Tab-separated table of C-alpha atoms in Angstrom:
chain	number	residue	atom	x	y	z
P	1	UNK	CA	85.475	-3.821	22.544
P	2	UNK	CA	82.127	-3.200	24.558
P	3	UNK	CA	81.766	-7.618	24.937
P	4	UNK	CA	85.575	-7.703	25.785
P	5	UNK	CA	84.553	-5.921	28.708
P	6	UNK	CA	83.376	-8.502	32.386
P	7	UNK	CA	80.477	-9.716	32.142
P	8	UNK	CA	79.482	-7.399	35.407
P	9	UNK	CA	80.474	-4.070	34.206
P	10	UNK	CA	77.983	-5.227	31.390
P	11	UNK	CA	74.702	-6.183	33.242
P	12	UNK	CA	75.399	-3.027	34.788
P	13	UNK	CA	75.308	-0.951	31.623
P	14	UNK	CA	72.274	-2.768	30.468
P	15	UNK	CA	70.789	-1.702	33.746
P	16	UNK	CA	71.514	2.121	33.250
P	17	UNK	CA	70.213	1.941	29.776
P	18	UNK	CA	67.080	0.043	30.694
P	19	UNK	CA	66.540	2.845	33.868
P	20	UNK	CA	66.877	6.193	30.816
P	21	UNK	CA	63.749	8.020	31.779
P	22	UNK	CA	62.107	7.072	28.476
P	23	UNK	CA	60.450	10.906	26.831
P	24	UNK	CA	58.600	8.587	24.500
P	25	UNK	CA	54.661	8.744	24.808
P	26	UNK	CA	52.785	5.472	25.373
P	27	UNK	CA	50.891	5.892	21.995
P	28	UNK	CA	54.888	5.360	20.610
P	29	UNK	CA	55.585	2.406	22.849
P	30	UNK	CA	52.516	0.534	21.451
P	31	UNK	CA	52.174	-2.830	19.818
P	32	UNK	CA	49.801	-3.025	16.816
P	33	UNK	CA	48.665	-6.447	15.173
P	34	UNK	CA	50.973	-6.315	12.172
P	35	UNK	CA	53.677	-6.037	14.466
P	36	UNK	CA	53.136	-9.683	15.057
P	37	UNK	CA	51.385	-10.779	11.807
P	38	UNK	CA	55.297	-12.441	10.976
P	39	UNK	CA	56.623	-11.941	14.651
P	40	UNK	CA	59.068	-14.835	15.421
P	41	UNK	CA	60.254	-14.825	18.944
P	42	UNK	CA	64.365	-14.311	19.013
P	43	UNK	CA	66.276	-11.565	21.823
P	44	UNK	CA	66.847	-9.834	19.083
P	45	UNK	CA	63.186	-8.968	17.550
P	46	UNK	CA	61.867	-8.697	21.067
P	47	UNK	CA	63.545	-5.628	21.913
P	48	UNK	CA	62.120	-4.161	18.666
P	49	UNK	CA	58.625	-5.148	19.465
P	50	UNK	CA	59.330	-3.994	22.946
P	51	UNK	CA	60.398	-0.777	21.114
P	52	UNK	CA	64.220	-0.834	22.510
P	53	UNK	CA	66.005	-0.364	19.591
P	54	UNK	CA	68.927	1.802	21.228
P	55	UNK	CA	70.113	-1.232	22.062
P	56	UNK	CA	69.802	-3.928	19.253
P	57	UNK	CA	73.705	-3.508	18.131
P	58	UNK	CA	74.164	-7.549	17.928
P	59	UNK	CA	73.051	-10.537	19.158
P	60	UNK	CA	74.939	-11.393	21.824
P	61	UNK	CA	74.237	-8.035	23.493
P	62	UNK	CA	70.865	-8.714	22.302
P	63	UNK	CA	70.518	-11.592	24.248
P	64	UNK	CA	72.236	-10.276	27.265
P	65	UNK	CA	70.338	-6.935	27.298
P	66	UNK	CA	66.878	-9.205	27.579
P	67	UNK	CA	67.761	-11.041	30.181
P	68	UNK	CA	68.781	-7.788	32.166
P	69	UNK	CA	65.290	-6.270	30.657
P	70	UNK	CA	63.039	-9.195	32.050
P	71	UNK	CA	64.961	-10.236	35.459
P	72	UNK	CA	65.749	-6.920	36.407
P	73	UNK	CA	62.579	-4.347	35.342
P	74	UNK	CA	59.516	-3.186	34.019
P	75	UNK	CA	58.618	-5.056	30.930
P	76	UNK	CA	55.691	-2.153	29.007
P	77	UNK	CA	52.990	-3.524	26.965
P	78	UNK	CA	51.102	-1.676	25.177
P	79	UNK	CA	48.385	-3.623	23.464
P	80	UNK	CA	45.197	-5.222	23.425
P	81	UNK	CA	44.205	-8.327	25.052
P	82	UNK	CA	44.742	-10.833	22.297
P	83	UNK	CA	48.029	-9.316	21.316
P	84	UNK	CA	49.742	-9.671	24.375
P	85	UNK	CA	48.300	-13.280	24.673
P	86	UNK	CA	49.702	-13.612	20.977
P	87	UNK	CA	52.726	-11.924	22.072
P	88	UNK	CA	53.670	-14.187	25.257
P	89	UNK	CA	52.302	-17.565	23.561
P	90	UNK	CA	54.943	-16.641	20.582
P	91	UNK	CA	58.002	-15.833	22.777
P	92	UNK	CA	57.308	-18.997	24.818
P	93	UNK	CA	57.460	-21.111	21.800
P	94	UNK	CA	60.335	-19.154	20.029
P	95	UNK	CA	64.296	-19.780	20.506
P	96	UNK	CA	64.763	-23.296	19.584
P	97	UNK	CA	63.363	-23.500	22.889
P	98	UNK	CA	64.597	-20.905	24.625
P	99	UNK	CA	61.077	-19.032	25.083
P	100	UNK	CA	59.643	-20.909	28.189
P	101	UNK	CA	63.396	-19.829	29.790
P	102	UNK	CA	62.953	-16.094	28.901
P	103	UNK	CA	59.785	-15.949	30.198
P	104	UNK	CA	60.413	-16.883	32.907
P	105	UNK	CA	62.462	-14.632	33.369
P	106	UNK	CA	60.379	-11.459	32.972
P	107	UNK	CA	59.199	-10.597	36.931
P	108	UNK	CA	57.432	-7.043	36.792
P	109	UNK	CA	54.799	-6.399	33.427
P	110	UNK	CA	52.801	-2.980	33.383
P	111	UNK	CA	49.766	-3.573	31.041
P	112	UNK	CA	47.870	-0.937	29.122
P	113	UNK	CA	45.858	-0.617	25.721
P	114	UNK	CA	46.454	3.663	24.867
P	115	UNK	CA	44.530	2.401	21.536
P	116	UNK	CA	41.633	0.950	23.324
P	117	UNK	CA	38.504	1.400	21.104
P	118	UNK	CA	34.973	3.057	22.066
P	119	UNK	CA	34.112	0.108	23.454
P	120	UNK	CA	30.079	0.763	21.665
P	121	UNK	CA	31.707	0.649	18.407
P	122	UNK	CA	33.981	-1.885	18.506
P	123	UNK	CA	34.274	-3.403	15.599
P	124	UNK	CA	33.998	0.079	13.676
P	125	UNK	CA	31.281	-0.061	11.600
P	126	UNK	CA	31.974	-0.458	7.583
P	127	UNK	CA	30.841	2.961	6.808
P	128	UNK	CA	34.093	4.326	8.397
P	129	UNK	CA	36.024	2.133	6.316
P	130	UNK	CA	37.242	3.011	2.951
P	131	UNK	CA	36.556	0.631	-0.215
P	132	UNK	CA	38.473	-1.097	-2.332
P	133	UNK	CA	37.846	1.562	-5.169
P	134	UNK	CA	38.941	4.397	-3.646
P	135	UNK	CA	41.598	3.556	-2.428
P	136	UNK	CA	43.838	5.292	-4.448
P	137	UNK	CA	41.934	8.718	-4.239
P	138	UNK	CA	42.300	8.696	-0.593
P	139	UNK	CA	43.307	11.658	1.109
P	140	UNK	CA	46.857	12.191	2.823
P	141	UNK	CA	45.688	12.138	6.724
P	142	UNK	CA	48.418	13.198	9.538
P	143	UNK	CA	48.790	10.957	12.282
P	144	UNK	CA	47.233	13.081	14.779
P	145	UNK	CA	44.178	13.199	12.778
P	146	UNK	CA	41.373	12.758	15.432
P	147	UNK	CA	39.159	11.433	12.852
P	148	UNK	CA	40.780	8.679	11.263
P	149	UNK	CA	41.722	6.980	14.396
P	150	UNK	CA	42.911	3.475	15.374
P	151	UNK	CA	40.295	0.888	13.972
P	152	UNK	CA	41.245	-2.449	15.779
P	153	UNK	CA	44.316	-2.088	18.311
P	154	UNK	CA	45.983	0.397	16.696
P	155	UNK	CA	46.249	-0.890	13.462
P	156	UNK	CA	46.019	2.091	11.096
P	157	UNK	CA	47.008	-0.061	8.090
P	158	UNK	CA	45.081	-3.362	8.293
P	159	UNK	CA	43.843	-2.401	4.450
P	160	UNK	CA	47.456	-3.740	3.653
P	161	UNK	CA	46.718	-7.273	5.143
P	162	UNK	CA	44.008	-8.494	3.043
P	163	UNK	CA	41.774	-5.305	2.967
P	164	UNK	CA	40.488	-6.072	6.515
P	165	UNK	CA	41.186	-6.774	9.600
P	166	UNK	CA	40.813	-10.294	10.291
P	167	UNK	CA	39.561	-9.391	13.609
P	168	UNK	CA	36.821	-7.520	12.228
P	169	UNK	CA	35.023	-8.752	9.346
P	170	UNK	CA	35.749	-12.534	9.178
P	171	UNK	CA	32.698	-14.806	9.678
P	172	UNK	CA	34.864	-16.498	12.093
P	173	UNK	CA	35.462	-13.923	14.697
P	174	UNK	CA	31.560	-13.068	14.218
P	175	UNK	CA	31.786	-13.043	18.503
P	176	UNK	CA	32.607	-9.396	18.316
P	177	UNK	CA	29.017	-8.957	16.726
P	178	UNK	CA	26.228	-8.600	19.385
P	179	UNK	CA	23.413	-11.496	18.778
P	180	UNK	CA	26.238	-13.496	16.704
P	181	UNK	CA	28.121	-16.779	17.802
P	182	UNK	CA	31.246	-17.959	16.445
P	183	UNK	CA	30.867	-21.252	13.970
P	184	UNK	CA	33.302	-23.193	11.466
P	185	UNK	CA	33.771	-21.766	8.621
P	186	UNK	CA	35.672	-24.893	7.113
P	187	UNK	CA	34.460	-25.869	4.160
P	188	UNK	CA	32.966	-29.388	3.959
P	189	UNK	CA	32.419	-31.434	0.947
P	190	UNK	CA	28.430	-31.075	1.365
P	191	UNK	CA	28.949	-27.233	1.133
P	192	UNK	CA	32.447	-26.309	-0.503
P	193	UNK	CA	31.634	-22.511	-1.022
P	194	UNK	CA	30.027	-22.345	2.246
P	195	UNK	CA	26.018	-21.008	0.942
P	196	UNK	CA	24.853	-22.351	3.936
P	197	UNK	CA	26.125	-19.211	5.959
P	198	UNK	CA	24.435	-16.811	3.103
P	199	UNK	CA	21.900	-14.741	4.037
P	200	UNK	CA	20.735	-13.274	1.434
P	201	UNK	CA	18.235	-10.836	3.421
P	202	UNK	CA	20.007	-9.192	5.506
P	203	UNK	CA	20.292	-5.818	5.861
P	204	UNK	CA	23.039	-4.263	2.827
P	205	UNK	CA	25.172	-1.626	4.801
P	206	UNK	CA	26.783	-0.274	1.655
P	207	UNK	CA	23.689	3.016	2.027
P	208	UNK	CA	25.356	4.299	4.593
P	209	UNK	CA	28.423	3.479	3.891
P	210	UNK	CA	29.788	7.027	3.694
P	211	UNK	CA	27.187	8.195	6.046
P	212	UNK	CA	27.862	11.030	8.232
P	213	UNK	CA	25.843	10.151	11.036
P	214	UNK	CA	28.139	11.366	14.399
P	215	UNK	CA	28.677	9.580	17.115
P	216	UNK	CA	26.284	10.458	20.183
P	217	UNK	CA	27.988	12.869	22.860
P	218	UNK	CA	26.651	11.209	25.792
P	219	UNK	CA	27.725	14.309	27.364
P	220	UNK	CA	25.471	16.827	24.971
P	221	UNK	CA	23.041	14.681	23.930
P	222	UNK	CA	22.607	11.572	26.077
P	223	UNK	CA	20.208	8.672	24.449
P	224	UNK	CA	18.059	6.119	25.252
P	225	UNK	CA	19.598	2.701	26.360
P	226	UNK	CA	20.253	0.849	24.627
P	227	UNK	CA	22.173	2.923	22.438
P	228	UNK	CA	21.734	2.600	18.680
P	229	UNK	CA	24.310	3.318	16.260
P	230	UNK	CA	24.101	2.205	12.444
P	231	UNK	CA	20.669	0.468	13.014
P	232	UNK	CA	22.746	-2.157	15.753
P	233	UNK	CA	21.417	-2.079	19.118
P	234	UNK	CA	24.817	-2.061	21.266
P	235	UNK	CA	24.697	-3.611	24.169
P	236	UNK	CA	28.009	-1.826	26.287
P	237	UNK	CA	27.277	-4.914	28.530
P	238	UNK	CA	27.096	-7.893	26.406
P	239	UNK	CA	30.130	-6.492	24.256
P	240	UNK	CA	32.244	-5.816	26.831
P	241	UNK	CA	31.057	-9.599	28.854
P	242	UNK	CA	31.828	-10.980	25.487
P	243	UNK	CA	35.088	-9.927	24.895
P	244	UNK	CA	35.811	-10.864	28.708
P	245	UNK	CA	35.120	-14.124	27.755
P	246	UNK	CA	36.993	-14.312	24.704
P	247	UNK	CA	40.322	-12.456	25.171
P	248	UNK	CA	40.902	-11.242	29.204
P	249	UNK	CA	40.123	-14.060	30.353
P	250	UNK	CA	42.444	-16.542	28.454
P	251	UNK	CA	45.226	-13.452	28.858
P	252	UNK	CA	45.071	-13.990	32.711
P	253	UNK	CA	44.992	-17.569	32.389
P	254	UNK	CA	47.925	-17.844	30.117
P	255	UNK	CA	49.394	-15.104	32.608
P	256	UNK	CA	48.372	-17.600	35.839
P	257	UNK	CA	49.303	-21.105	34.951
P	258	UNK	CA	52.327	-20.612	31.514
P	259	UNK	CA	55.947	-20.742	32.003
P	260	UNK	CA	56.083	-16.873	33.366
P	261	UNK	CA	56.587	-16.534	37.111
P	262	UNK	CA	55.257	-12.700	37.577
P	263	UNK	CA	56.142	-10.865	41.003
P	264	UNK	CA	54.503	-7.818	40.027
P	265	UNK	CA	51.741	-6.532	37.257
P	266	UNK	CA	50.462	-2.686	37.537
P	267	UNK	CA	47.419	-1.752	35.363
P	268	UNK	CA	45.453	1.379	35.577
P	269	UNK	CA	41.834	2.080	36.163
P	270	UNK	CA	40.360	5.678	35.437
P	271	UNK	CA	37.884	7.875	37.041
P	272	UNK	CA	36.051	10.069	35.275
P	273	UNK	CA	34.859	13.843	35.406
P	274	UNK	CA	32.039	14.592	37.876
P	275	UNK	CA	29.767	15.543	35.125
P	276	UNK	CA	30.367	12.333	33.101
P	277	UNK	CA	30.033	10.354	36.312
P	278	UNK	CA	26.404	12.194	36.948
P	279	UNK	CA	25.388	11.321	33.043
P	280	UNK	CA	26.768	7.592	33.738
P	281	UNK	CA	24.591	8.084	37.180
P	282	UNK	CA	21.248	9.066	34.863
P	283	UNK	CA	22.191	6.298	32.870
P	284	UNK	CA	22.253	3.541	35.226
P	285	UNK	CA	18.337	4.783	36.682
P	286	UNK	CA	17.061	3.991	32.967
P	287	UNK	CA	18.430	0.459	32.453
P	288	UNK	CA	19.355	-0.940	35.897
P	289	UNK	CA	21.819	-3.445	33.952
P	290	UNK	CA	24.371	-0.955	32.543
P	291	UNK	CA	27.771	-0.402	34.462
P	292	UNK	CA	28.261	2.557	36.738
P	293	UNK	CA	30.892	3.485	34.964
P	294	UNK	CA	31.728	3.870	31.384
P	295	UNK	CA	32.426	1.316	29.362
P	296	UNK	CA	35.933	2.462	28.396
P	297	UNK	CA	36.603	2.170	32.058
P	298	UNK	CA	34.216	-0.272	32.787
P	299	UNK	CA	37.090	-2.508	30.655
P	300	UNK	CA	39.637	-1.850	32.513
P	301	UNK	CA	37.251	-2.353	35.858
P	302	UNK	CA	37.046	-5.814	34.290
P	303	UNK	CA	40.880	-6.481	33.826
P	304	UNK	CA	41.621	-5.145	37.380
P	305	UNK	CA	39.271	-7.789	38.562
P	306	UNK	CA	41.198	-10.321	37.178
P	307	UNK	CA	44.457	-8.932	38.161
P	308	UNK	CA	43.296	-9.255	41.877
P	309	UNK	CA	41.907	-13.233	41.134
P	310	UNK	CA	45.489	-13.709	40.631
P	311	UNK	CA	46.573	-12.062	43.575
P	312	UNK	CA	44.100	-14.478	45.608
P	313	UNK	CA	44.878	-17.765	43.989
P	314	UNK	CA	46.162	-20.855	45.947
P	315	UNK	CA	49.429	-20.645	45.705
P	316	UNK	CA	49.554	-17.288	44.099
P	317	UNK	CA	49.904	-16.484	40.930
P	318	UNK	CA	51.243	-12.442	41.722
P	319	UNK	CA	52.863	-11.258	44.638
P	320	UNK	CA	51.914	-7.690	44.295
P	321	UNK	CA	49.225	-5.624	42.370
P	322	UNK	CA	49.655	-2.055	41.772
P	323	UNK	CA	46.519	-0.205	40.265
P	324	UNK	CA	47.472	3.258	39.553
P	325	UNK	CA	44.230	4.846	39.482
P	326	UNK	CA	44.190	8.258	37.110
P	327	UNK	CA	42.104	10.706	35.677
P	328	UNK	CA	40.347	9.339	32.610
P	329	UNK	CA	41.032	12.841	29.942
P	330	UNK	CA	41.899	16.546	30.745
P	331	UNK	CA	38.322	16.811	31.952
P	332	UNK	CA	38.577	14.359	35.025
P	333	UNK	CA	41.958	15.848	35.795
P	334	UNK	CA	40.240	19.543	36.213
P	335	UNK	CA	37.021	18.599	38.122
P	336	UNK	CA	38.035	15.094	39.591
P	337	UNK	CA	34.846	12.952	40.547
P	338	UNK	CA	36.842	11.592	43.248
P	339	UNK	CA	38.874	13.045	46.017
P	340	UNK	CA	41.723	11.375	46.199
P	341	UNK	CA	42.960	13.015	49.356
P	342	UNK	CA	40.039	11.945	51.235
P	343	UNK	CA	40.401	7.970	49.291
P	344	UNK	CA	44.191	7.705	50.532
P	345	UNK	CA	43.215	8.599	54.165
P	346	UNK	CA	39.599	5.868	54.389
P	347	UNK	CA	41.707	3.121	52.373
P	348	UNK	CA	40.114	1.272	49.336
P	349	UNK	CA	36.881	0.449	51.015
P	350	UNK	CA	36.560	4.537	52.071
P	351	UNK	CA	33.351	5.855	54.374
P	352	UNK	CA	29.664	5.605	53.596
P	353	UNK	CA	30.284	9.475	53.647
P	354	UNK	CA	30.023	11.230	50.169
P	355	UNK	CA	27.478	11.015	47.396
P	356	UNK	CA	26.907	8.162	44.938
P	357	UNK	CA	29.141	9.203	42.198
P	358	UNK	CA	32.775	9.090	44.122
P	359	UNK	CA	34.622	6.120	44.106
P	360	UNK	CA	32.923	4.247	41.389
P	361	UNK	CA	36.096	2.793	39.821
P	362	UNK	CA	37.077	1.298	42.785
P	363	UNK	CA	33.496	-0.194	43.687
P	364	UNK	CA	32.963	-1.490	40.865
P	365	UNK	CA	36.281	-3.293	41.069
P	366	UNK	CA	34.764	-4.923	44.692
P	367	UNK	CA	31.312	-5.584	43.132
P	368	UNK	CA	32.527	-7.460	40.360
P	369	UNK	CA	34.803	-9.573	42.679
P	370	UNK	CA	31.519	-9.736	44.551
P	371	UNK	CA	29.505	-11.272	41.687
P	372	UNK	CA	32.388	-13.389	41.266
P	373	UNK	CA	32.116	-14.897	44.733
P	374	UNK	CA	34.946	-13.194	46.141
P	375	UNK	CA	33.979	-11.258	48.766
P	376	UNK	CA	36.975	-8.488	49.148
P	377	UNK	CA	37.773	-7.874	52.316
P	378	UNK	CA	40.515	-5.868	54.474
P	379	UNK	CA	41.876	-9.026	55.855
P	380	UNK	CA	42.067	-10.902	52.655
P	381	UNK	CA	45.307	-8.435	51.005
P	382	UNK	CA	47.515	-5.967	52.565
P	383	UNK	CA	46.395	-2.599	50.796
P	384	UNK	CA	47.993	0.841	50.533
P	385	UNK	CA	47.334	3.611	48.892
P	386	UNK	CA	49.974	6.856	47.897
P	387	UNK	CA	48.479	9.955	46.263
P	388	UNK	CA	51.013	10.778	43.405
P	389	UNK	CA	51.221	14.104	42.667
P	390	UNK	CA	51.559	15.094	39.403
P	391	UNK	CA	54.896	17.005	38.440
P	392	UNK	CA	54.084	17.933	34.279
P	393	UNK	CA	57.002	15.367	33.099
P	394	UNK	CA	55.126	11.860	32.982
P	395	UNK	CA	51.692	11.245	30.972
P	396	UNK	CA	50.462	7.895	30.903
P	397	UNK	CA	48.909	6.894	28.124
P	398	UNK	CA	48.531	11.286	27.204
P	399	UNK	CA	46.595	12.006	30.710
P	400	UNK	CA	47.620	14.649	33.139
P	401	UNK	CA	46.799	15.075	36.884
P	402	UNK	CA	47.012	13.451	40.309
P	403	UNK	CA	46.905	9.544	40.754
P	404	UNK	CA	46.132	7.278	43.141
P	405	UNK	CA	48.866	4.300	43.492
P	406	UNK	CA	46.917	1.724	44.771
P	407	UNK	CA	49.379	-1.598	46.416
P	408	UNK	CA	47.763	-4.757	46.918
């Protein structure tokens, strides 16, 4: 009976369904690596992976609903850069040649990564993983338990896919570990067992596999820089630079040159609490190469930089870039480092008044653009700022409090 209605009326119903406020949290809308393990792009599978299951009545309705979603609504992706690029690539290559047409419909996207791992511990150390001989006795941990967090891009069941996450321990992905470079692990006639890559004198990690060494809290126990975890010297700047070159940059290259014709992109950017900003300033004094913002916020700084570069391309690969400037956690809501009303009044570039701990995330975006040879000036882009008061209804990634919408 529904398909007997005129197409115009069906499109209105699709628009109404997609405009219904979604009360699910961003964690419920995330896309993880197991979700794309066997993902084959069809209108039904695309709507399913985007968590629009309520519209999956049959294939014909799914095809019409997908067209309405991509053409008229903002498509929300909560995943890491690799998963996002892989998902879009599979959509482009799927559908018996229709994938590129589907992507050409997509006009507005919103990108988030609610399961972003701690940058200094990416990938997780081996001691946090349960060995195979103890899996049968592993206690059942509730979904909301803070101790058992997703390991890489939110995958909680990576042990069901080869007993390890491919981006954590696969030798071909050794670039994630500091000091290692990717190398070809394919077998050759001279080395069929790969013994040339085996180093028998490497430190054994099994001794501290079950180590209970706590994570150093920078607020209560600020360590010296660089941070030291599990006998590894983690350099946040190098780790993020490696992540940017291997995942973020390829993603935005695909968004700029692929079959997509985006007009608007929405990205999050966070400001810390005043106390956290002070600690980060102290870290930067110890090591000038350290960023003025924490590694997790610095990740979104780098993503925002690439979004601005898309906007400034000739011809532009984007018409509008919307940055949601939000508190990083509850402490940032209670004691923010930035005066949002003052930023709205003075604009993106602001004034020279105030302490050096204010506007650090926004300054980091402008500084990162300058390091890439782009001096962003007020005459280059049209910027409008709007203070968004928190009403208690929306929680972007579980974060609450007033925010600022920066539209370029």
